[in-house]
Amino acid sequence: MRLFTFYMFNANGECMYQREWSRERASADEETEHKTLFGLFFTLKDFAKQLDPLGGAEGPCNFYAFTTNNYKLHFFETATGLRLLLTTDESAGDLRAFMKHIYSNIYIEYIVKNAALEPMKPFASDAFTAALDAYTALL
Amino acid sequence: DDGCVAAARTRTRTNDMPPRAPYTKPEVLGAACWQTMDKVNAELFALTHGALVRQIVKDCEDDIDAANAKLDAMGYSMGTRMIEEYLSRTLTSSATPGAGKCGTFEEAAEAVAKIGLRMFLNVGARCVDWDEERTKCTIEMDGNPLAMFVELPEKYGNLGYCNALCGAIRGALEMVRFRVTCTMASDPLKTPHVPDALFAIRMELVEIVPEEYPFDE
């Protein structure tokens, strides 16, 4: 399974972090791309909730991925408004546990617990990138 | 008791997840999370905090109001980070009210009392004295490891020794869209002559910040 890109957004729509392992299409204006990605997640979450045929009877509706013929896009959101987005090739299964691991064991350990970094702000951290690469290499 | 409190570590460490369960009582979840936390000696923690408070008072040149504000700000900064750890550890038990997203202030207050305080400080607590609209309550704590060995001298009688705790709760809740005020309703450090006094935090909801699309278009 190939991983393409990874983004983290805060509740204000700022892109806190991004990582590209392989992507063939060059990105357009980065700022526009970030806004588009953020808006996409925001809107799809709402749509999914509205279109839920069970009407929320089985609990809250949580949108977590969409698949196209070329790639799969995975979402993970926390109550603090932190959003993780990951694109992989379409052979990926359910990566919710994987996303949760990135949140709990990499983001929290390297960024949240780092007193020098302000929470929910864009960050650059070699240690985080190294840990992320090491974990994703396991897939 | 094993005399330990939870500690933050800055090195990588495997996150031991609490046992997966469709629904567990908040108290049980809190205790389970406590088991998985990294711990530090409670006495070391209390003494370190005491030294920190002493240093802050000295830096503020005995201006107690400034010291109180500083302690609250410090706590706030810690709380904004602790919330992520809280969410991370409670997410597996998603059916328990308070794990993950809280819908109402009532859920959030119960989560702070039953899960949060147990998880980070290993103290049992409960919400009492609710008002009619369920927007204000008092969290009564069974003990407070921060206040171990502490006696406030007379000239520091107004020192909010536990302000960091109030600040932390406020900071954590603000990150999940609950704007609250937190004050010590009952502080046995300030009233040492009252027997069997408990630590209690008065928490009042100011507003639930609505989720808004941040861009204009």
XYZ file of C-alpha atoms in Angstrom:
356
model
C 0.000 0.000 0.000
C 1.388 3.347 -1.006
C 1.024 6.528 0.994
C 0.778 9.758 -0.931
C 0.243 12.735 1.344
C -0.557 13.599 4.938
C -1.984 16.859 6.335
C -2.905 18.166 9.743
C -5.315 21.083 10.200
C -6.449 22.929 13.277
C -9.953 24.219 13.952
C -9.134 27.544 12.247
C -8.342 25.857 8.960
C -4.609 26.476 9.255
C -2.450 23.704 7.877
C -0.285 22.743 10.834
C 1.789 20.142 9.082
C 2.045 18.375 5.751
C 4.104 15.511 4.398
C 4.344 14.205 0.861
C 5.764 10.802 0.209
C 4.814 10.566 -3.421
C 2.554 12.616 -5.582
C 2.656 12.987 -9.354
C 0.326 15.930 -9.809
C 2.062 19.114 -8.789
C -0.063 21.042 -6.343
C -1.616 24.313 -7.422
C -1.378 27.284 -5.102
C -0.755 25.759 -1.697
C -3.030 28.051 0.209
C -5.946 27.293 -2.083
C -5.262 23.612 -1.788
C -5.325 23.807 1.992
C -8.598 25.707 1.981
C -10.079 23.194 -0.420
C -9.014 20.241 1.687
C -10.299 21.785 4.862
C -13.585 22.782 3.257
C -13.949 19.323 1.781
C -13.701 17.663 5.162
C -15.983 20.197 6.791
C -18.708 19.832 4.160
C -18.509 16.068 3.733
C -18.862 15.550 7.469
C -22.051 17.589 7.383
C -23.422 15.822 4.284
C -22.734 12.411 5.712
C -24.620 13.289 8.850
C -27.580 14.681 6.911
C -27.802 11.735 4.543
C -27.476 9.131 7.279
C -30.312 6.649 6.575
C -30.328 5.612 10.228
C -30.777 9.220 11.247
C -28.212 8.977 13.984
C -30.147 6.178 15.663
C -27.032 4.055 16.044
C -24.988 6.876 17.486
C -23.195 9.877 15.994
C -22.303 9.642 12.315
C -18.542 9.860 11.772
C -17.249 10.243 8.265
C -13.828 8.624 8.025
C -12.830 7.917 4.416
C -13.730 8.135 0.745
C -12.419 6.051 -2.136
C -11.987 6.864 -5.800
C -10.532 4.672 -8.563
C -7.098 6.220 -7.999
C -6.766 6.881 -4.311
C -8.378 6.732 -0.906
C -8.652 9.703 1.423
C -8.783 9.028 5.177
C -10.006 11.473 7.856
C -9.515 11.613 11.565
C -10.905 14.362 13.754
C -10.742 14.995 17.493
C -12.993 17.010 19.760
C -10.370 19.775 19.799
C -10.934 20.388 16.096
C -7.657 18.773 15.112
C -8.019 17.113 11.696
C -5.715 14.544 10.168
C -5.981 13.759 6.445
C -4.128 10.976 4.701
C -4.186 9.918 1.050
C -3.185 6.395 0.115
C -3.688 4.155 -2.874
C -7.094 2.531 -3.149
C -5.950 -0.836 -1.776
C -5.858 0.555 1.755
C -8.341 -0.922 4.201
C -9.758 0.763 7.255
C -6.950 2.936 8.545
C -8.758 4.414 11.542
C -6.508 2.617 14.043
C -3.482 3.773 12.068
C -4.646 7.397 12.168
C -5.384 7.068 15.860
C -1.876 5.784 16.441
C -0.388 8.786 14.624
C -2.479 11.033 16.849
C -1.838 9.281 20.186
C 1.689 8.048 19.845
C 3.361 10.481 17.471
C 1.526 13.810 17.564
C 0.895 13.776 21.322
C 4.298 12.438 22.281
C 6.358 14.707 20.022
C 4.304 17.875 19.649
C 1.756 18.222 22.451
C 4.226 17.212 25.132
C 6.855 19.559 23.745
C 6.646 22.630 25.948
C 8.417 24.765 23.352
C 5.620 24.304 20.800
C 2.275 26.054 21.129
C -0.703 23.730 20.830
C -2.802 23.874 17.654
C -0.313 25.992 15.745
C 1.645 25.097 12.591
C 4.799 23.270 13.559
C 7.954 21.882 12.031
C 9.624 19.040 13.843
C 12.277 16.690 12.543
C 11.567 14.242 15.341
C 7.894 14.145 14.414
C 8.671 13.632 10.728
C 11.145 10.875 11.529
C 8.676 9.098 13.793
C 5.922 9.445 11.221
C 8.123 8.050 8.450
C 9.225 5.185 10.681
C 5.648 4.276 11.527
C 4.328 4.547 7.984
C 7.195 2.367 6.760
C 5.657 -0.438 8.810
C 2.616 -0.560 6.540
C -2.735 4.094 47.635
C 0.359 3.660 45.563
C 1.271 7.305 46.043
C 1.785 8.202 42.411
C 0.459 10.784 40.028
C 0.559 10.839 36.246
C 3.480 12.528 34.533
C 4.171 13.754 31.018
C 7.148 12.224 29.268
C 8.853 13.742 26.285
C 10.249 10.548 24.816
C 8.422 8.146 22.577
C 6.570 5.398 24.356
C 4.038 2.772 23.376
C 0.621 3.955 24.374
C -1.079 1.213 26.361
C -4.759 1.470 25.566
C -7.391 0.919 28.224
C -9.432 -2.238 27.583
C -11.917 -1.783 24.750
C -15.512 -1.829 25.985
C -18.775 -0.664 24.422
C -19.744 1.209 27.552
C -18.035 1.573 30.897
C -19.036 3.737 33.795
C -17.011 6.976 33.844
C -15.425 6.061 37.173
C -14.265 2.742 35.757
C -12.895 4.413 32.646
C -11.066 6.932 34.775
C -9.457 4.213 36.865
C -8.540 2.215 33.754
C -6.899 5.258 32.163
C -5.030 5.952 35.380
C -3.544 2.445 35.188
C -2.078 3.138 31.754
C -0.571 6.542 32.509
C 3.120 7.105 33.129
C 3.456 7.927 36.786
C 5.745 9.990 38.965
C 6.164 9.875 42.714
C 3.382 11.903 44.365
C 5.662 13.436 46.970
C 8.154 14.519 44.334
C 5.281 16.039 42.382
C 3.906 17.895 45.412
C 7.314 19.206 46.425
C 8.176 20.286 42.889
C 4.889 22.128 42.583
C 5.484 23.724 45.961
C 8.920 24.918 44.903
C 7.428 26.306 41.708
C 4.734 28.227 43.594
C 7.338 29.566 45.998
C 9.468 30.752 43.093
C 6.500 32.430 41.403
C 5.598 34.267 44.599
C 9.198 35.407 44.905
C 9.336 36.511 41.262
C 6.147 38.524 41.760
C 7.773 40.134 44.812
C 5.008 38.991 47.114
C 2.250 40.532 44.941
C -0.249 37.768 45.608
C -2.739 38.791 42.930
C -0.033 38.667 40.280
C 1.127 35.302 41.591
C -2.419 33.951 41.463
C -2.821 35.149 37.881
C 0.487 33.586 36.912
C -0.449 30.230 38.430
C -3.761 30.276 36.605
C -2.037 31.091 33.300
C 0.447 28.287 33.862
C -2.379 25.881 34.526
C -4.228 27.074 31.437
C -1.213 26.378 29.271
C -0.941 22.868 30.720
C -4.632 22.224 30.275
C -4.537 23.045 26.569
C -2.071 20.171 26.175
C -3.597 17.737 28.614
C -6.871 17.676 26.726
C -5.238 15.885 23.781
C -3.891 13.177 26.046
C -7.279 12.860 27.714
C -9.036 12.491 24.355
C -6.470 10.049 23.113
C -6.870 7.738 26.090
C -10.638 7.853 26.364
C -11.429 7.475 22.666
C -11.566 3.684 22.786
C -14.500 3.696 25.139
C -16.583 5.858 22.884
C -19.969 4.973 24.355
C -19.106 6.294 27.810
C -20.469 9.815 28.202
C -17.536 12.154 28.391
C -15.165 9.961 26.401
C -14.371 11.776 23.204
C -16.891 14.485 22.441
C -19.097 15.914 25.175
C -22.471 17.179 24.040
C -23.471 19.164 27.109
C -21.784 21.025 29.938
C -23.161 18.407 32.283
C -21.319 15.640 30.419
C -18.137 17.705 30.391
C -18.294 18.444 34.113
C -18.909 14.796 34.948
C -16.026 13.833 32.671
C -13.672 16.236 34.430
C -14.705 14.970 37.841
C -14.931 11.246 37.203
C -12.427 10.630 34.429
C -10.037 13.573 34.189
C -9.156 14.054 37.831
C -8.814 10.309 38.342
C -6.669 9.912 35.281
C -4.170 12.676 35.970
C -4.136 13.022 39.745
C -5.680 9.764 40.931
C -8.315 11.588 42.979
C -11.959 10.640 43.141
C -14.345 13.517 42.628
C -18.009 14.163 42.019
C -20.227 16.976 40.769
C -22.560 18.463 43.349
C -24.596 21.650 43.801
C -25.986 21.838 40.302
C -28.067 24.864 39.399
C -31.405 24.528 37.609
C -30.151 25.055 34.071
C -27.308 22.605 34.640
C -24.701 25.228 33.741
C -22.981 25.506 37.108
C -21.683 22.908 39.478
C -19.142 22.237 42.173
C -16.578 19.476 41.804
C -15.795 18.024 45.200
C -12.437 16.271 45.388
C -11.406 13.494 47.765
C -7.965 14.863 48.411
C -5.477 16.834 46.398
C -1.914 15.618 45.824
C -0.843 19.184 44.978
C -1.508 20.292 48.535
C 0.512 17.630 50.288
C 2.740 19.105 53.020
C 1.407 22.635 52.347
C 0.725 25.232 54.997
C 0.043 28.809 53.943
C 1.701 31.417 56.148
C -0.487 34.351 57.165
C 0.988 36.876 54.786
C 0.171 34.552 51.879
C -3.325 33.868 53.125
C -4.831 34.880 49.790
C -2.546 32.751 47.667
C -4.499 30.572 45.253
C -2.212 27.611 45.703
C -4.456 25.373 43.594
C -4.949 27.926 40.850
C -2.918 25.841 38.445
C -5.523 23.100 38.760
C -8.366 25.522 38.034
C -6.445 26.923 35.093
C -5.778 23.466 33.708
C -9.459 22.540 33.754
C -10.355 25.832 32.130
C -7.696 25.418 29.428
C -8.626 21.840 28.665
C -12.327 22.624 28.327
C -11.683 25.679 26.179
C -9.932 23.487 23.610
C -13.142 21.502 23.223
C -15.340 24.566 22.890
C -16.571 24.895 26.468
C -15.756 28.309 27.848
C -15.951 28.089 31.639
C -14.816 29.852 34.771
C -13.108 27.769 37.439
C -12.504 28.946 40.968
C -11.801 27.207 44.254
C -15.107 27.116 46.104
C -13.476 25.485 49.091
C -9.747 25.512 49.783
C -8.669 23.787 53.007
C -5.276 25.481 52.667
C -6.963 28.818 53.278
C -9.178 27.507 56.061
C -6.961 25.125 58.020
C -9.044 25.519 61.168
C -12.127 23.999 59.502
C -12.103 20.254 60.167
C -12.716 17.802 57.314
C -12.855 20.528 54.684
C -12.661 19.234 51.121
C -11.101 20.783 48.050
C -13.894 21.912 45.759
C -13.868 23.699 42.420
C -16.785 25.822 41.310
C -17.217 25.531 37.564
C -19.610 27.757 35.602
C -20.366 27.641 31.912
C -19.869 30.938 30.099
C -20.639 29.689 26.607
C -20.334 26.741 24.289
C -18.379 28.104 21.323
C -20.148 27.025 18.127
C -18.194 25.340 15.387
C -17.795 27.782 12.522
C -16.358 27.557 9.064
C -13.249 29.726 9.359
C -13.067 31.046 5.781
C -15.289 33.815 4.433
C -16.465 32.152 1.266
